[in-house]
Amino acid sequence: MKSAHDLVVEAKQTVQEISVDQAIQAIQTCDVLIDVRETEEYLAGHLPGAVHMSRGMLEFKMASNPAMQPRDLKIVLYCKTSGRAALSACSLAGMGYSHIQSISGGIDAWMAAGHEVFKPAQPTFE
């Protein structure tokens, strides 16, 4: 029986992972930057310009959004460390998307490299 780690290792063998440095250029030229983390993670801070589609809802959100229908969209994915993004990339490839990249190391590597993270203002109730 395969573990979650086994599935991620297999996914990373077929996914185009890019470094944080390569991600800067890829983000500038992609059609959509997708954060596949959970809602709480996204709200705590995300890459500027990223849209949120959690790993569990990704396929459904892609299928139901007409703007996401073209299978030649240039897609960049990320999560916390890159496991969920790799699994997401495999799933999207299975749906016929052909230009998918995953940021190696995820948002953790992005922040470790000193790059900007957008943190939405939290409401106050005072």
CSV table of C-alpha atoms in Angstrom, one decimal:
chain,number,residue,atom,x,y,z
A,1,MET,CA,0.0,0.0,0.0
A,2,LYS,CA,1.3,3.4,-0.9
A,3,SER,CA,1.7,6.2,1.6
A,4,ALA,CA,1.0,9.9,1.0
A,5,HIS,CA,4.8,10.4,0.7
A,6,ASP,CA,5.0,7.7,-1.9
A,7,LEU,CA,2.3,9.4,-4.0
A,8,VAL,CA,4.1,12.7,-3.7
A,9,VAL,CA,7.4,11.1,-4.8
A,10,GLU,CA,5.7,9.6,-7.8
A,11,ALA,CA,4.0,12.8,-8.7
A,12,LYS,CA,7.3,14.8,-8.5
A,13,GLN,CA,8.8,12.4,-11.1
A,14,THR,CA,6.2,13.5,-13.7
A,15,VAL,CA,5.6,17.2,-12.7
A,16,GLN,CA,7.7,20.1,-14.0
A,17,GLU,CA,9.0,21.6,-10.8
A,18,ILE,CA,10.7,25.0,-11.0
A,19,SER,CA,12.9,26.8,-8.5
A,20,VAL,CA,11.9,30.0,-6.7
A,21,ASP,CA,14.2,31.9,-9.1
A,22,GLN,CA,12.5,30.3,-12.1
A,23,ALA,CA,9.1,30.9,-10.6
A,24,ILE,CA,9.5,34.7,-10.7
A,25,GLN,CA,9.6,34.6,-14.5
A,26,ALA,CA,7.0,31.9,-14.7
A,27,ILE,CA,4.5,33.9,-12.6
A,28,GLN,CA,5.0,36.9,-14.8
A,29,THR,CA,4.1,35.0,-17.9
A,30,CYS,CA,1.5,32.5,-16.6
A,31,ASP,CA,-2.2,32.7,-17.1
A,32,VAL,CA,-3.0,31.7,-13.6
A,33,LEU,CA,-1.1,31.3,-10.3
A,34,ILE,CA,-2.9,28.9,-8.0
A,35,ASP,CA,-2.4,28.4,-4.3
A,36,VAL,CA,-3.7,24.9,-3.5
A,37,ARG,CA,-3.4,25.2,0.3
A,38,GLU,CA,-6.3,25.3,2.7
A,39,THR,CA,-8.3,28.5,3.2
A,40,GLU,CA,-6.7,29.4,6.5
A,41,GLU,CA,-3.2,29.0,5.0
A,42,TYR,CA,-4.1,31.2,2.1
A,43,LEU,CA,-5.6,33.9,4.3
A,44,ALA,CA,-2.5,33.9,6.5
A,45,GLY,CA,-0.4,35.0,3.5
A,46,HIS,CA,0.0,34.1,-0.2
A,47,LEU,CA,2.0,35.0,-3.3
A,48,PRO,CA,0.8,38.2,-4.8
A,49,GLY,CA,-1.7,37.6,-7.6
A,50,ALA,CA,-2.5,34.0,-6.5
A,51,VAL,CA,-6.0,32.7,-6.7
A,52,HIS,CA,-7.1,30.2,-4.1
A,53,MET,CA,-8.3,26.7,-5.1
A,54,SER,CA,-7.7,24.2,-2.3
A,55,ARG,CA,-6.3,20.8,-3.2
A,56,GLY,CA,-9.7,19.2,-2.4
A,57,MET,CA,-11.7,21.5,-4.6
A,58,LEU,CA,-9.2,22.2,-7.5
A,59,GLU,CA,-10.7,19.9,-10.1
A,60,PHE,CA,-14.2,21.1,-9.4
A,61,LYS,CA,-13.3,24.8,-9.5
A,62,MET,CA,-11.3,24.4,-12.7
A,63,ALA,CA,-14.2,22.5,-14.4
A,64,SER,CA,-16.8,25.0,-13.3
A,65,ASN,CA,-15.0,28.2,-14.3
A,66,PRO,CA,-15.3,29.0,-18.0
A,67,ALA,CA,-12.1,31.1,-17.8
A,68,MET,CA,-10.2,27.9,-16.7
A,69,GLN,CA,-11.5,25.7,-19.5
A,70,PRO,CA,-8.7,26.2,-22.1
A,71,ARG,CA,-6.4,23.2,-21.7
A,72,ASP,CA,-3.4,25.2,-22.9
A,73,LEU,CA,-3.5,27.7,-20.0
A,74,LYS,CA,-0.1,28.4,-18.5
A,75,ILE,CA,-0.6,27.3,-14.8
A,76,VAL,CA,1.8,27.8,-11.9
A,77,LEU,CA,0.9,25.9,-8.7
A,78,TYR,CA,2.2,26.1,-5.2
A,79,CYS,CA,1.5,24.9,-1.6
A,80,LYS,CA,3.4,25.0,1.6
A,81,THR,CA,6.4,22.8,0.6
A,82,SER,CA,5.4,21.4,-2.8
A,83,GLY,CA,3.7,18.1,-2.1
A,84,ARG,CA,0.1,19.1,-2.6
A,85,ALA,CA,1.1,21.2,-5.7
A,86,ALA,CA,2.8,18.2,-7.3
A,87,LEU,CA,-0.3,16.0,-6.7
A,88,SER,CA,-2.5,18.9,-8.0
A,89,ALA,CA,-0.3,19.1,-11.2
A,90,CYS,CA,-0.8,15.4,-11.8
A,91,SER,CA,-4.5,15.7,-11.5
A,92,LEU,CA,-4.7,18.7,-13.8
A,93,ALA,CA,-2.5,16.9,-16.4
A,94,GLY,CA,-5.0,14.0,-16.1
A,95,MET,CA,-7.7,16.5,-17.0
A,96,GLY,CA,-5.8,17.5,-20.1
A,97,TYR,CA,-4.0,20.7,-19.0
A,98,SER,CA,-0.6,20.7,-20.7
A,99,HIS,CA,1.3,23.7,-19.3
A,100,ILE,CA,1.6,23.2,-15.6
A,101,GLN,CA,4.5,24.1,-13.3
A,102,SER,CA,4.9,23.6,-9.6
A,103,ILE,CA,7.1,25.7,-7.4
A,104,SER,CA,9.7,23.5,-5.7
A,105,GLY,CA,9.7,24.1,-2.0
A,106,GLY,CA,6.4,26.0,-2.1
A,107,ILE,CA,5.7,29.2,-0.2
A,108,ASP,CA,8.2,28.1,2.4
A,109,ALA,CA,11.0,28.3,-0.1
A,110,TRP,CA,9.6,31.5,-1.6
A,111,MET,CA,9.7,33.2,1.9
A,112,ALA,CA,13.1,31.8,2.7
A,113,ALA,CA,14.4,33.4,-0.4
A,114,GLY,CA,13.1,36.8,0.9
A,115,HIS,CA,10.3,37.3,-1.6
A,116,GLU,CA,7.1,39.2,-0.9
A,117,VAL,CA,4.0,37.5,0.5
A,118,PHE,CA,0.6,39.3,0.4
A,119,LYS,CA,-1.1,39.2,3.8
A,120,PRO,CA,-4.7,40.5,3.7
A,121,ALA,CA,-5.8,42.8,6.4
A,122,GLN,CA,-7.7,41.0,9.1
A,123,PRO,CA,-11.0,42.5,10.3
A,124,THR,CA,-11.0,44.1,13.7
A,125,PHE,CA,-14.1,44.1,15.9
A,126,GLU,CA,-13.3,47.0,18.2
